[in-house]
Amino acid sequence: MPLPYSEKLLEYFRHPKNVGKMENPDAKAKEGSPACGDMVTLYLKVDEKTKKITDIKFESFGCASNIATGSIITELAKGKTLEEARKITWKDAAKELGGLPPVKVHCSVLAVDVLRSAIEDYEERHGLVKEKVETTKEIVLKRLKHVVNPIVGLDVVKTNIVKNIDVTDGVVRMLIDLPRDHQFAKNIEEEIIERLEHLWDIKKVEVTFGE
Ligand code: FES
């Protein structure tokens, strides 16, 4: 039986807005949904003075609901300040789309999460983080929960391939339990570095492979 999607949701799925990759974004974020394993990447251009979002694009490897909510959220966020955009909720997106089937709520949560992560990424890259919490092993682990292990489509923490995390003097070190020449090793390394390198107190991220 087809899911009870609203006409508006289907329209946004068929003709999504703000879709695609952005060259030289001011910030970007990638998030995966633990509920379904789908992925979304979101890019921002921000006016440095006013902190308004001047351009926004997303790429979704999610379902129809995710593409539609990504569309709506990017439309809602465009022209808003980072503070205003941060307040957009999945309920706002669902309301704009004329409702969402309950089984599809997580798809809109994913779209909101990736927008908030991109805002955080902008703040980290531009030294705007207000609460400067010291980076600990727990914070590193929390961030790594967003890095997908493409071999199984689950995050690298859950799949237990991250070992020996250490944070000392602004350097994060870890061992990834995969051979250096594994086809996804470079990919995973890049994502890990991207997730951690903009933390305010981190100077370097060192990822080694193999055991
Ligand atoms: Fe994965 Fe919708 S089912 S994003």
PDB file of C-alpha atoms in Angstrom, residues 69-208:
ATOM      1  CA  THR A  69      11.842  17.914   3.676  1.00  0.00           C
ATOM      2  CA  GLY A  70      15.374  18.813   2.536  1.00  0.00           C
ATOM      3  CA  SER A  71      13.790  20.990  -0.117  1.00  0.00           C
ATOM      4  CA  ILE A  72      11.451  22.714   2.297  1.00  0.00           C
ATOM      5  CA  ILE A  73      14.100  23.212   4.950  1.00  0.00           C
ATOM      6  CA  THR A  74      16.531  24.792   2.504  1.00  0.00           C
ATOM      7  CA  GLU A  75      13.779  27.094   1.288  1.00  0.00           C
ATOM      8  CA  LEU A  76      12.894  28.059   4.868  1.00  0.00           C
ATOM      9  CA  ALA A  77      16.553  28.671   5.759  1.00  0.00           C
ATOM     10  CA  LYS A  78      17.563  30.739   2.754  1.00  0.00           C
ATOM     11  CA  GLY A  79      17.790  34.418   3.688  1.00  0.00           C
ATOM     12  CA  LYS A  80      17.615  33.708   7.423  1.00  0.00           C
ATOM     13  CA  THR A  81      20.418  34.387   9.881  1.00  0.00           C
ATOM     14  CA  LEU A  82      22.230  31.358  11.292  1.00  0.00           C
ATOM     15  CA  GLU A  83      20.451  31.886  14.619  1.00  0.00           C
ATOM     16  CA  GLU A  84      17.041  31.969  12.952  1.00  0.00           C
ATOM     17  CA  ALA A  85      17.802  28.962  10.740  1.00  0.00           C
ATOM     18  CA  ARG A  86      18.941  26.939  13.745  1.00  0.00           C
ATOM     19  CA  LYS A  87      15.418  27.223  15.170  1.00  0.00           C
ATOM     20  CA  ILE A  88      13.765  25.488  12.190  1.00  0.00           C
ATOM     21  CA  THR A  89      12.327  22.175  13.391  1.00  0.00           C
ATOM     22  CA  TRP A  90      11.174  19.014  11.672  1.00  0.00           C
ATOM     23  CA  LYS A  91       7.655  19.990  12.726  1.00  0.00           C
ATOM     24  CA  ASP A  92       7.956  23.235  10.727  1.00  0.00           C
ATOM     25  CA  ALA A  93       8.990  21.177   7.695  1.00  0.00           C
ATOM     26  CA  ALA A  94       6.212  18.631   8.201  1.00  0.00           C
ATOM     27  CA  LYS A  95       3.655  21.424   8.583  1.00  0.00           C
ATOM     28  CA  GLU A  96       4.822  23.128   5.392  1.00  0.00           C
ATOM     29  CA  LEU A  97       4.504  19.827   3.559  1.00  0.00           C
ATOM     30  CA  GLY A  98       0.968  19.190   4.786  1.00  0.00           C
ATOM     31  CA  GLY A  99       1.977  16.442   7.214  1.00  0.00           C
ATOM     32  CA  LEU A 100       4.217  13.390   7.167  1.00  0.00           C
ATOM     33  CA  PRO A 101       3.368   9.717   7.744  1.00  0.00           C
ATOM     34  CA  PRO A 102       4.652   8.867  11.281  1.00  0.00           C
ATOM     35  CA  VAL A 103       6.992   6.212   9.885  1.00  0.00           C
ATOM     36  CA  LYS A 104       8.701   8.994   7.896  1.00  0.00           C
ATOM     37  CA  VAL A 105       9.314  11.485  10.705  1.00  0.00           C
ATOM     38  CA  HIS A 106      12.964  10.411  11.016  1.00  0.00           C
ATOM     39  CA  CYS A 107      13.555  11.553   7.411  1.00  0.00           C
ATOM     40  CA  SER A 108      12.643  15.128   8.324  1.00  0.00           C
ATOM     41  CA  VAL A 109      14.706  14.894  11.526  1.00  0.00           C
ATOM     42  CA  LEU A 110      17.674  13.945   9.326  1.00  0.00           C
ATOM     43  CA  ALA A 111      17.120  17.033   7.149  1.00  0.00           C
ATOM     44  CA  VAL A 112      16.999  19.309  10.220  1.00  0.00           C
ATOM     45  CA  ASP A 113      20.047  17.638  11.789  1.00  0.00           C
ATOM     46  CA  VAL A 114      22.178  18.219   8.706  1.00  0.00           C
ATOM     47  CA  LEU A 115      21.177  21.905   8.583  1.00  0.00           C
ATOM     48  CA  ARG A 116      22.129  22.338  12.263  1.00  0.00           C
ATOM     49  CA  SER A 117      25.421  20.527  11.714  1.00  0.00           C
ATOM     50  CA  ALA A 118      26.267  22.793   8.775  1.00  0.00           C
ATOM     51  CA  ILE A 119      25.548  25.848  10.959  1.00  0.00           C
ATOM     52  CA  GLU A 120      27.837  24.399  13.645  1.00  0.00           C
ATOM     53  CA  ASP A 121      30.471  23.743  11.005  1.00  0.00           C
ATOM     54  CA  TYR A 122      30.305  27.399   9.943  1.00  0.00           C
ATOM     55  CA  GLU A 123      30.674  28.540  13.552  1.00  0.00           C
ATOM     56  CA  GLU A 124      33.613  26.239  14.137  1.00  0.00           C
ATOM     57  CA  ARG A 125      35.410  27.331  10.982  1.00  0.00           C
ATOM     58  CA  HIS A 126      34.887  31.004  11.823  1.00  0.00           C
ATOM     59  CA  GLY A 127      35.741  30.933  15.518  1.00  0.00           C
ATOM     60  CA  LEU A 128      32.147  31.699  16.530  1.00  0.00           C
ATOM     61  CA  VAL A 129      31.600  28.855  18.978  1.00  0.00           C
ATOM     62  CA  LYS A 130      30.274  30.423  22.166  1.00  0.00           C
ATOM     63  CA  GLU A 131      30.648  27.555  24.608  1.00  0.00           C
ATOM     64  CA  LYS A 132      34.226  26.368  24.299  1.00  0.00           C
ATOM     65  CA  VAL A 133      34.086  22.875  25.716  1.00  0.00           C
ATOM     66  CA  GLU A 134      37.379  21.011  25.833  1.00  0.00           C
ATOM     67  CA  THR A 135      37.556  18.165  23.303  1.00  0.00           C
ATOM     68  CA  THR A 136      37.591  14.824  25.084  1.00  0.00           C
ATOM     69  CA  LYS A 137      37.533  11.215  23.946  1.00  0.00           C
ATOM     70  CA  GLU A 138      33.749  11.232  24.525  1.00  0.00           C
ATOM     71  CA  ILE A 139      33.280  14.248  22.234  1.00  0.00           C
ATOM     72  CA  VAL A 140      35.414  12.573  19.559  1.00  0.00           C
ATOM     73  CA  LEU A 141      33.318   9.418  19.829  1.00  0.00           C
ATOM     74  CA  LYS A 142      30.092  11.412  19.560  1.00  0.00           C
ATOM     75  CA  ARG A 143      31.323  13.016  16.337  1.00  0.00           C
ATOM     76  CA  LEU A 144      32.515   9.739  14.902  1.00  0.00           C
ATOM     77  CA  LYS A 145      29.004   8.371  15.273  1.00  0.00           C
ATOM     78  CA  HIS A 146      28.226  10.479  12.196  1.00  0.00           C
ATOM     79  CA  VAL A 147      30.955   8.885  10.072  1.00  0.00           C
ATOM     80  CA  VAL A 148      29.570   5.998   8.077  1.00  0.00           C
ATOM     81  CA  ASN A 149      31.497   2.799   7.541  1.00  0.00           C
ATOM     82  CA  PRO A 150      30.532   2.192   3.887  1.00  0.00           C
ATOM     83  CA  ILE A 151      31.297  -1.527   4.148  1.00  0.00           C
ATOM     84  CA  VAL A 152      28.164  -2.082   6.212  1.00  0.00           C
ATOM     85  CA  GLY A 153      26.314   1.246   6.024  1.00  0.00           C
ATOM     86  CA  LEU A 154      26.496   1.828   9.806  1.00  0.00           C
ATOM     87  CA  ASP A 155      28.665   4.302  11.678  1.00  0.00           C
ATOM     88  CA  VAL A 156      32.324   3.590  12.427  1.00  0.00           C
ATOM     89  CA  VAL A 157      31.743   3.501  16.197  1.00  0.00           C
ATOM     90  CA  LYS A 158      28.922   0.993  16.086  1.00  0.00           C
ATOM     91  CA  THR A 159      30.873  -1.230  13.722  1.00  0.00           C
ATOM     92  CA  ASN A 160      33.766  -1.145  16.186  1.00  0.00           C
ATOM     93  CA  ILE A 161      36.569  -0.236  13.776  1.00  0.00           C
ATOM     94  CA  VAL A 162      37.802   2.789  15.789  1.00  0.00           C
ATOM     95  CA  LYS A 163      40.419   1.911  18.386  1.00  0.00           C
ATOM     96  CA  ASN A 164      42.789   3.677  20.773  1.00  0.00           C
ATOM     97  CA  ILE A 165      41.344   7.209  20.648  1.00  0.00           C
ATOM     98  CA  ASP A 166      43.647   9.674  22.327  1.00  0.00           C
ATOM     99  CA  VAL A 167      43.408  13.458  22.683  1.00  0.00           C
ATOM    100  CA  THR A 168      46.620  15.120  23.862  1.00  0.00           C
ATOM    101  CA  ASP A 169      47.824  18.713  23.427  1.00  0.00           C
ATOM    102  CA  GLY A 170      45.365  19.498  20.629  1.00  0.00           C
ATOM    103  CA  VAL A 171      46.158  16.340  18.645  1.00  0.00           C
ATOM    104  CA  VAL A 172      43.547  13.609  18.165  1.00  0.00           C
ATOM    105  CA  ARG A 173      44.957  10.185  17.374  1.00  0.00           C
ATOM    106  CA  MET A 174      43.151   6.968  16.569  1.00  0.00           C
ATOM    107  CA  LEU A 175      43.590   3.627  14.914  1.00  0.00           C
ATOM    108  CA  ILE A 176      41.134   2.331  12.330  1.00  0.00           C
ATOM    109  CA  ASP A 177      40.914  -1.426  12.231  1.00  0.00           C
ATOM    110  CA  LEU A 178      41.128  -1.735   8.438  1.00  0.00           C
ATOM    111  CA  PRO A 179      44.103  -2.260   6.146  1.00  0.00           C
ATOM    112  CA  ARG A 180      45.623   1.013   4.864  1.00  0.00           C
ATOM    113  CA  ASP A 181      44.978  -0.097   1.291  1.00  0.00           C
ATOM    114  CA  HIS A 182      41.306  -0.949   1.875  1.00  0.00           C
ATOM    115  CA  GLN A 183      39.112   0.633  -0.814  1.00  0.00           C
ATOM    116  CA  PHE A 184      37.250   2.763   1.770  1.00  0.00           C
ATOM    117  CA  ALA A 185      40.244   3.672   3.968  1.00  0.00           C
ATOM    118  CA  LYS A 186      40.871   7.063   2.363  1.00  0.00           C
ATOM    119  CA  ASN A 187      37.214   7.895   2.394  1.00  0.00           C
ATOM    120  CA  ILE A 188      36.833   7.093   6.079  1.00  0.00           C
ATOM    121  CA  GLU A 189      40.013   8.995   6.954  1.00  0.00           C
ATOM    122  CA  GLU A 190      38.839  12.121   5.131  1.00  0.00           C
ATOM    123  CA  GLU A 191      35.468  12.045   6.839  1.00  0.00           C
ATOM    124  CA  ILE A 192      37.009  11.577  10.275  1.00  0.00           C
ATOM    125  CA  ILE A 193      39.369  14.510   9.738  1.00  0.00           C
ATOM    126  CA  GLU A 194      36.544  16.665   8.410  1.00  0.00           C
ATOM    127  CA  ARG A 195      34.466  15.901  11.517  1.00  0.00           C
ATOM    128  CA  LEU A 196      37.192  16.878  13.968  1.00  0.00           C
ATOM    129  CA  GLU A 197      39.644  19.335  12.455  1.00  0.00           C
ATOM    130  CA  HIS A 198      37.532  22.449  13.033  1.00  0.00           C
ATOM    131  CA  LEU A 199      37.050  21.915  16.753  1.00  0.00           C
ATOM    132  CA  TRP A 200      38.387  25.033  18.422  1.00  0.00           C
ATOM    133  CA  ASP A 201      41.120  23.312  20.443  1.00  0.00           C
ATOM    134  CA  ILE A 202      42.221  20.754  17.838  1.00  0.00           C
ATOM    135  CA  LYS A 203      45.362  21.410  15.791  1.00  0.00           C
ATOM    136  CA  LYS A 204      45.794  18.033  14.113  1.00  0.00           C
ATOM    137  CA  VAL A 205      43.977  14.747  13.526  1.00  0.00           C
ATOM    138  CA  GLU A 206      46.119  11.642  12.994  1.00  0.00           C
ATOM    139  CA  VAL A 207      44.413   8.523  11.685  1.00  0.00           C
ATOM    140  CA  THR A 208      46.395   5.305  11.324  1.00  0.00           C
TER     141      THR A 208
END
